[in-house]
């Protein structure tokens, strides 16, 4: 099977600091792939480079068989390559429903229609509501997004990105700031997602990682330290060494909660 | 309360609020329409100018309040519309609807030609680019003899409608301007509520996120820039229909600044708030100024400072606050 996403020697430098350094990575269609690594390992930078928010310094991003390294972010998103942000990025001055509808109306190709009121585009509204329901925000559609709690904003981001009809979603620490109940809802939602949807998840909560992921890649100082199944990763000496001294060591090897 | 109950509660409020709004809108419209029956020619003429200026202010609000692009260039498109309508009136036809259409197209085309560069920028850079556009167009009007250069363009005959006699009475011109302004207001309100309006608000709030969702913000911004140009051009044509004289001062920096000021005072993003702001600003400049010894600009400056400190969301924000408090009590 050809990978949906393939990175070849992907490198991204901030001046003299090389945050992502020669990363090779393949993600197969339908795979649930976790990316873990200590703080500052370059996970968010990798996501930004793959999504096209930041240009790559060197290397190639292949998506769905095509070289997208030079494509602007919006074009990659239109091809189905979507991401969420480590720090919530929503439309604070818009209603909660509008946030999700913005994603839906682009997919429905009505984002530039101005001849009718938005609520009369029934299919778009219904689809946006369905996504709000799936993350448990059904009753909050009319509220301004600024009125949502931190955890609810994380949920809203999940709804937005799924509403954009992606083929690959990169979640950057989706459960950071969520309550235990919200985290459980998120994990259950991901488990219910159609199996052809490919996911790449950065996650510090290793319970969530080992529950959701088929494969795990460990990033350390911008480089791939190990890549394999959850069992292989737990047993890997290099991973153990990289995490030594980090407060999360125990979580990784015992599966405990931080 | 379950999610379904909450949705119902929200939906339950909506029809009542919409009905209340409709009643207010109809009452305001009736009052405005009745004005010439009870008021003299001078106040009616003042109101006509306010309506035309309010159309310009709506175009500024579309850019500044809805899309988040503060602008000082809309007077240029207002002027393009006014000059074009006056030229059509002098050389082609006195039919006001033809002049209006000509003004709309002039504003649209001028904005389309000048906007592509401006929409690449945002914030202060965008503000400066629009200022430069405004000053350039003002320069052209001030020096080009075809449009009367600094003397302005005079000699426009009174407008006619649908082949009727010339509308000499201030009241008839007022009704025409009122009808046109109401149609523009409704059109802008529709745009703001449409999916495109949602796109524009998304760009205002978080442009980077829009790109990550697959949008091309520059394209949407260019669209609204052209649209705002058309609205401003329409306002200019209405202005000319009433004044029957256009001078470079009508598209100068002062007009652009007053339009932006009206939006801030009224509450950026709301539509009726900036219209109230337009009325206040023109009244202070043209009518109150004499009463305070020609210190109209000073009064406007004080009003502006007071609004920024006391009503950061303008008059519309104040009204929304009162409504929320009432709902909280009930
Ligand atoms: N905009 C930037 N400019 C300069 N250096 C940056 C920038 N963003 C990140 N870095 C640096 O790049 C390295 C990788 O950062 P990155 O945010 O990608 O790590 P991360 O793995 O996502 O970490 P975390 O787990 O804390 O989110 C860090 O050393 C960081 O300080
Ligand atoms: Mg990160």
PDB file of C-alpha atoms in Angstrom, chain B residues 145-322:
ATOM      1  CA  UNK B 145     -10.082  70.097 -15.831  1.00  0.00           C
ATOM      2  CA  UNK B 146     -12.669  67.675 -17.282  1.00  0.00           C
ATOM      3  CA  UNK B 147     -14.225  67.411 -13.829  1.00  0.00           C
ATOM      4  CA  UNK B 148     -13.772  71.088 -13.045  1.00  0.00           C
ATOM      5  CA  UNK B 149     -10.510  70.676 -11.110  1.00  0.00           C
ATOM      6  CA  UNK B 150     -10.543  72.595  -7.830  1.00  0.00           C
ATOM      7  CA  UNK B 151     -13.708  74.493  -8.817  1.00  0.00           C
ATOM      8  CA  UNK B 152     -15.712  71.310  -8.684  1.00  0.00           C
ATOM      9  CA  UNK B 153     -18.429  70.160 -11.046  1.00  0.00           C
ATOM     10  CA  UNK B 154     -21.513  72.408 -11.126  1.00  0.00           C
ATOM     11  CA  UNK B 155     -24.537  72.705 -13.362  1.00  0.00           C
ATOM     12  CA  UNK B 156     -26.115  69.321 -12.789  1.00  0.00           C
ATOM     13  CA  UNK B 157     -29.828  69.562 -13.605  1.00  0.00           C
ATOM     14  CA  UNK B 158     -32.404  68.334 -11.073  1.00  0.00           C
ATOM     15  CA  UNK B 159     -32.996  64.592 -11.180  1.00  0.00           C
ATOM     16  CA  UNK B 160     -36.052  62.964 -12.719  1.00  0.00           C
ATOM     17  CA  UNK B 161     -37.548  59.556 -12.051  1.00  0.00           C
ATOM     18  CA  UNK B 162     -39.113  57.178 -14.566  1.00  0.00           C
ATOM     19  CA  UNK B 163     -39.495  59.917 -17.183  1.00  0.00           C
ATOM     20  CA  UNK B 164     -41.411  62.223 -14.840  1.00  0.00           C
ATOM     21  CA  UNK B 165     -40.864  65.943 -14.273  1.00  0.00           C
ATOM     22  CA  UNK B 166     -37.720  67.268 -12.554  1.00  0.00           C
ATOM     23  CA  UNK B 167     -37.830  66.715  -8.787  1.00  0.00           C
ATOM     24  CA  UNK B 168     -37.426  70.232  -7.499  1.00  0.00           C
ATOM     25  CA  UNK B 169     -38.948  69.855  -4.048  1.00  0.00           C
ATOM     26  CA  UNK B 170     -36.522  68.757  -1.342  1.00  0.00           C
ATOM     27  CA  UNK B 171     -39.055  66.184  -0.121  1.00  0.00           C
ATOM     28  CA  UNK B 172     -39.147  64.250  -3.394  1.00  0.00           C
ATOM     29  CA  UNK B 173     -35.357  64.068  -3.622  1.00  0.00           C
ATOM     30  CA  UNK B 174     -35.337  62.950  -0.014  1.00  0.00           C
ATOM     31  CA  UNK B 175     -37.784  60.116  -0.716  1.00  0.00           C
ATOM     32  CA  UNK B 176     -35.696  58.919  -3.626  1.00  0.00           C
ATOM     33  CA  UNK B 177     -32.505  58.975  -1.540  1.00  0.00           C
ATOM     34  CA  UNK B 178     -34.301  57.280   1.365  1.00  0.00           C
ATOM     35  CA  UNK B 179     -35.635  54.492  -0.857  1.00  0.00           C
ATOM     36  CA  UNK B 180     -32.226  53.884  -2.410  1.00  0.00           C
ATOM     37  CA  UNK B 181     -30.461  53.974   0.980  1.00  0.00           C
ATOM     38  CA  UNK B 182     -32.931  51.459   2.421  1.00  0.00           C
ATOM     39  CA  UNK B 183     -32.313  49.095  -0.488  1.00  0.00           C
ATOM     40  CA  UNK B 184     -28.539  49.408   0.002  1.00  0.00           C
ATOM     41  CA  UNK B 185     -28.931  48.827   3.738  1.00  0.00           C
ATOM     42  CA  UNK B 186     -30.981  45.679   3.093  1.00  0.00           C
ATOM     43  CA  UNK B 187     -28.435  44.432   0.559  1.00  0.00           C
ATOM     44  CA  UNK B 188     -25.537  44.977   2.953  1.00  0.00           C
ATOM     45  CA  UNK B 189     -27.503  43.288   5.746  1.00  0.00           C
ATOM     46  CA  UNK B 190     -28.038  40.288   3.486  1.00  0.00           C
ATOM     47  CA  UNK B 191     -24.334  40.076   2.667  1.00  0.00           C
ATOM     48  CA  UNK B 192     -23.459  40.221   6.353  1.00  0.00           C
ATOM     49  CA  UNK B 193     -25.820  37.321   7.108  1.00  0.00           C
ATOM     50  CA  UNK B 194     -24.797  35.233   4.104  1.00  0.00           C
ATOM     51  CA  UNK B 195     -22.101  32.542   4.026  1.00  0.00           C
ATOM     52  CA  UNK B 196     -19.817  35.168   2.503  1.00  0.00           C
ATOM     53  CA  UNK B 197     -20.426  37.430   5.504  1.00  0.00           C
ATOM     54  CA  UNK B 198     -19.411  34.522   7.720  1.00  0.00           C
ATOM     55  CA  UNK B 199     -16.243  34.111   5.650  1.00  0.00           C
ATOM     56  CA  UNK B 200     -15.456  37.796   6.142  1.00  0.00           C
ATOM     57  CA  UNK B 201     -15.935  37.562   9.912  1.00  0.00           C
ATOM     58  CA  UNK B 202     -13.690  34.514   9.943  1.00  0.00           C
ATOM     59  CA  UNK B 203     -10.979  36.539   8.201  1.00  0.00           C
ATOM     60  CA  UNK B 204     -11.448  39.356  10.699  1.00  0.00           C
ATOM     61  CA  UNK B 205     -11.097  37.003  13.651  1.00  0.00           C
ATOM     62  CA  UNK B 206      -8.355  34.644  12.577  1.00  0.00           C
ATOM     63  CA  UNK B 207      -6.886  34.778   9.125  1.00  0.00           C
ATOM     64  CA  UNK B 208      -4.281  32.072   9.722  1.00  0.00           C
ATOM     65  CA  UNK B 209      -6.990  29.634  10.772  1.00  0.00           C
ATOM     66  CA  UNK B 210      -8.951  30.427   7.616  1.00  0.00           C
ATOM     67  CA  UNK B 211      -5.952  29.467   5.521  1.00  0.00           C
ATOM     68  CA  UNK B 212      -5.578  26.243   7.484  1.00  0.00           C
ATOM     69  CA  UNK B 213      -9.218  25.483   6.640  1.00  0.00           C
ATOM     70  CA  UNK B 214      -8.473  25.907   2.940  1.00  0.00           C
ATOM     71  CA  UNK B 215      -9.608  29.495   2.382  1.00  0.00           C
ATOM     72  CA  UNK B 216      -7.821  32.123   0.305  1.00  0.00           C
ATOM     73  CA  UNK B 217      -8.346  35.232   2.449  1.00  0.00           C
ATOM     74  CA  UNK B 218      -6.855  37.655  -0.091  1.00  0.00           C
ATOM     75  CA  UNK B 219      -9.518  36.667  -2.619  1.00  0.00           C
ATOM     76  CA  UNK B 220     -12.380  37.144  -0.163  1.00  0.00           C
ATOM     77  CA  UNK B 221     -10.896  40.462   0.945  1.00  0.00           C
ATOM     78  CA  UNK B 222     -10.656  41.642  -2.640  1.00  0.00           C
ATOM     79  CA  UNK B 223     -14.300  40.721  -3.169  1.00  0.00           C
ATOM     80  CA  UNK B 224     -15.495  42.738  -0.199  1.00  0.00           C
ATOM     81  CA  UNK B 225     -13.242  45.640  -1.182  1.00  0.00           C
ATOM     82  CA  UNK B 226     -14.961  45.805  -4.587  1.00  0.00           C
ATOM     83  CA  UNK B 227     -18.363  45.423  -2.957  1.00  0.00           C
ATOM     84  CA  UNK B 228     -17.610  48.237  -0.523  1.00  0.00           C
ATOM     85  CA  UNK B 229     -16.462  50.339  -3.470  1.00  0.00           C
ATOM     86  CA  UNK B 230     -19.814  49.792  -5.177  1.00  0.00           C
ATOM     87  CA  UNK B 231     -21.690  50.733  -2.001  1.00  0.00           C
ATOM     88  CA  UNK B 232     -19.600  53.886  -1.549  1.00  0.00           C
ATOM     89  CA  UNK B 233     -20.127  54.791  -5.215  1.00  0.00           C
ATOM     90  CA  UNK B 234     -23.875  54.450  -4.731  1.00  0.00           C
ATOM     91  CA  UNK B 235     -23.648  56.791  -1.741  1.00  0.00           C
ATOM     92  CA  UNK B 236     -21.758  59.275  -3.893  1.00  0.00           C
ATOM     93  CA  UNK B 237     -24.449  59.195  -6.586  1.00  0.00           C
ATOM     94  CA  UNK B 238     -27.094  59.879  -3.930  1.00  0.00           C
ATOM     95  CA  UNK B 239     -25.006  62.729  -2.587  1.00  0.00           C
ATOM     96  CA  UNK B 240     -24.778  64.259  -6.076  1.00  0.00           C
ATOM     97  CA  UNK B 241     -28.518  63.796  -6.708  1.00  0.00           C
ATOM     98  CA  UNK B 242     -29.179  66.021  -3.721  1.00  0.00           C
ATOM     99  CA  UNK B 243     -26.310  68.529  -3.891  1.00  0.00           C
ATOM    100  CA  UNK B 244     -26.195  68.798  -7.730  1.00  0.00           C
ATOM    101  CA  UNK B 245     -22.608  69.929  -7.219  1.00  0.00           C
ATOM    102  CA  UNK B 246     -19.502  67.874  -6.548  1.00  0.00           C
ATOM    103  CA  UNK B 247     -16.175  69.280  -5.423  1.00  0.00           C
ATOM    104  CA  UNK B 248     -12.829  67.681  -4.544  1.00  0.00           C
ATOM    105  CA  UNK B 249     -13.674  68.339  -0.879  1.00  0.00           C
ATOM    106  CA  UNK B 250     -16.395  65.676  -1.111  1.00  0.00           C
ATOM    107  CA  UNK B 251     -13.771  62.975  -1.503  1.00  0.00           C
ATOM    108  CA  UNK B 252     -11.068  64.448   0.702  1.00  0.00           C
ATOM    109  CA  UNK B 253      -9.398  63.078   3.765  1.00  0.00           C
ATOM    110  CA  UNK B 254     -11.904  64.755   6.049  1.00  0.00           C
ATOM    111  CA  UNK B 255     -14.830  62.822   4.599  1.00  0.00           C
ATOM    112  CA  UNK B 256     -12.941  59.532   4.851  1.00  0.00           C
ATOM    113  CA  UNK B 257     -11.983  60.243   8.441  1.00  0.00           C
ATOM    114  CA  UNK B 258     -15.526  61.258   9.412  1.00  0.00           C
ATOM    115  CA  UNK B 259     -16.879  58.058   7.867  1.00  0.00           C
ATOM    116  CA  UNK B 260     -14.450  55.962   9.894  1.00  0.00           C
ATOM    117  CA  UNK B 261     -15.318  58.010  12.969  1.00  0.00           C
ATOM    118  CA  UNK B 262     -19.026  57.295  12.425  1.00  0.00           C
ATOM    119  CA  UNK B 263     -18.313  53.577  12.358  1.00  0.00           C
ATOM    120  CA  UNK B 264     -16.341  53.746  15.601  1.00  0.00           C
ATOM    121  CA  UNK B 265     -18.982  55.853  17.347  1.00  0.00           C
ATOM    122  CA  UNK B 266     -21.830  53.654  16.141  1.00  0.00           C
ATOM    123  CA  UNK B 267     -20.138  50.343  16.824  1.00  0.00           C
ATOM    124  CA  UNK B 268     -18.098  48.544  14.169  1.00  0.00           C
ATOM    125  CA  UNK B 269     -19.794  45.448  12.802  1.00  0.00           C
ATOM    126  CA  UNK B 270     -23.342  46.529  13.640  1.00  0.00           C
ATOM    127  CA  UNK B 271     -25.152  48.100  10.695  1.00  0.00           C
ATOM    128  CA  UNK B 272     -27.643  50.458  12.317  1.00  0.00           C
ATOM    129  CA  UNK B 273     -25.153  51.753  14.892  1.00  0.00           C
ATOM    130  CA  UNK B 274     -22.815  53.315  12.297  1.00  0.00           C
ATOM    131  CA  UNK B 275     -25.858  54.847  10.544  1.00  0.00           C
ATOM    132  CA  UNK B 276     -26.685  56.623  13.806  1.00  0.00           C
ATOM    133  CA  UNK B 277     -23.013  57.568  14.021  1.00  0.00           C
ATOM    134  CA  UNK B 278     -23.250  59.059  10.527  1.00  0.00           C
ATOM    135  CA  UNK B 279     -26.188  61.215  11.593  1.00  0.00           C
ATOM    136  CA  UNK B 280     -24.403  62.399  14.718  1.00  0.00           C
ATOM    137  CA  UNK B 281     -21.165  63.212  12.903  1.00  0.00           C
ATOM    138  CA  UNK B 282     -22.808  65.175  10.079  1.00  0.00           C
ATOM    139  CA  UNK B 283     -25.086  67.050  12.484  1.00  0.00           C
ATOM    140  CA  UNK B 284     -22.148  68.109  14.623  1.00  0.00           C
ATOM    141  CA  UNK B 285     -20.058  69.115  11.622  1.00  0.00           C
ATOM    142  CA  UNK B 286     -22.696  71.014   9.643  1.00  0.00           C
ATOM    143  CA  UNK B 287     -25.289  72.192  12.137  1.00  0.00           C
ATOM    144  CA  UNK B 288     -23.785  72.319  15.587  1.00  0.00           C
ATOM    145  CA  UNK B 289     -20.477  73.769  14.456  1.00  0.00           C
ATOM    146  CA  UNK B 290     -21.870  77.276  14.071  1.00  0.00           C
ATOM    147  CA  UNK B 291     -23.453  77.128  17.523  1.00  0.00           C
ATOM    148  CA  UNK B 292     -20.107  76.362  19.155  1.00  0.00           C
ATOM    149  CA  UNK B 293     -18.236  79.093  17.306  1.00  0.00           C
ATOM    150  CA  UNK B 294     -16.977  76.871  14.464  1.00  0.00           C
ATOM    151  CA  UNK B 295     -15.451  74.339  16.800  1.00  0.00           C
ATOM    152  CA  UNK B 296     -17.295  71.363  15.285  1.00  0.00           C
ATOM    153  CA  UNK B 297     -14.118  69.304  14.785  1.00  0.00           C
ATOM    154  CA  UNK B 298     -13.222  69.872  18.427  1.00  0.00           C
ATOM    155  CA  UNK B 299     -16.642  68.587  19.533  1.00  0.00           C
ATOM    156  CA  UNK B 300     -16.224  65.555  17.267  1.00  0.00           C
ATOM    157  CA  UNK B 301     -12.812  64.922  18.752  1.00  0.00           C
ATOM    158  CA  UNK B 302     -14.243  65.020  22.269  1.00  0.00           C
ATOM    159  CA  UNK B 303     -17.128  62.729  21.266  1.00  0.00           C
ATOM    160  CA  UNK B 304     -14.597  60.338  19.788  1.00  0.00           C
ATOM    161  CA  UNK B 305     -12.462  60.267  22.932  1.00  0.00           C
ATOM    162  CA  UNK B 306     -15.555  59.828  25.084  1.00  0.00           C
ATOM    163  CA  UNK B 307     -16.779  56.912  22.947  1.00  0.00           C
ATOM    164  CA  UNK B 308     -13.428  55.166  22.985  1.00  0.00           C
ATOM    165  CA  UNK B 309     -13.292  55.358  26.771  1.00  0.00           C
ATOM    166  CA  UNK B 310     -16.955  54.922  27.695  1.00  0.00           C
ATOM    167  CA  UNK B 311     -18.378  52.783  24.867  1.00  0.00           C
ATOM    168  CA  UNK B 312     -15.607  50.667  23.387  1.00  0.00           C
ATOM    169  CA  UNK B 313     -18.196  48.954  21.191  1.00  0.00           C
ATOM    170  CA  UNK B 314     -20.026  52.107  20.213  1.00  0.00           C
ATOM    171  CA  UNK B 315     -23.718  52.867  20.465  1.00  0.00           C
ATOM    172  CA  UNK B 316     -24.644  49.399  19.195  1.00  0.00           C
ATOM    173  CA  UNK B 317     -22.540  47.807  21.933  1.00  0.00           C
ATOM    174  CA  UNK B 318     -24.336  49.895  24.546  1.00  0.00           C
ATOM    175  CA  UNK B 319     -27.733  48.730  23.268  1.00  0.00           C
ATOM    176  CA  UNK B 320     -26.618  45.087  23.245  1.00  0.00           C
ATOM    177  CA  UNK B 321     -25.434  45.468  26.842  1.00  0.00           C
ATOM    178  CA  UNK B 322     -28.797  46.839  27.970  1.00  0.00           C
TER     179      UNK B 322
END
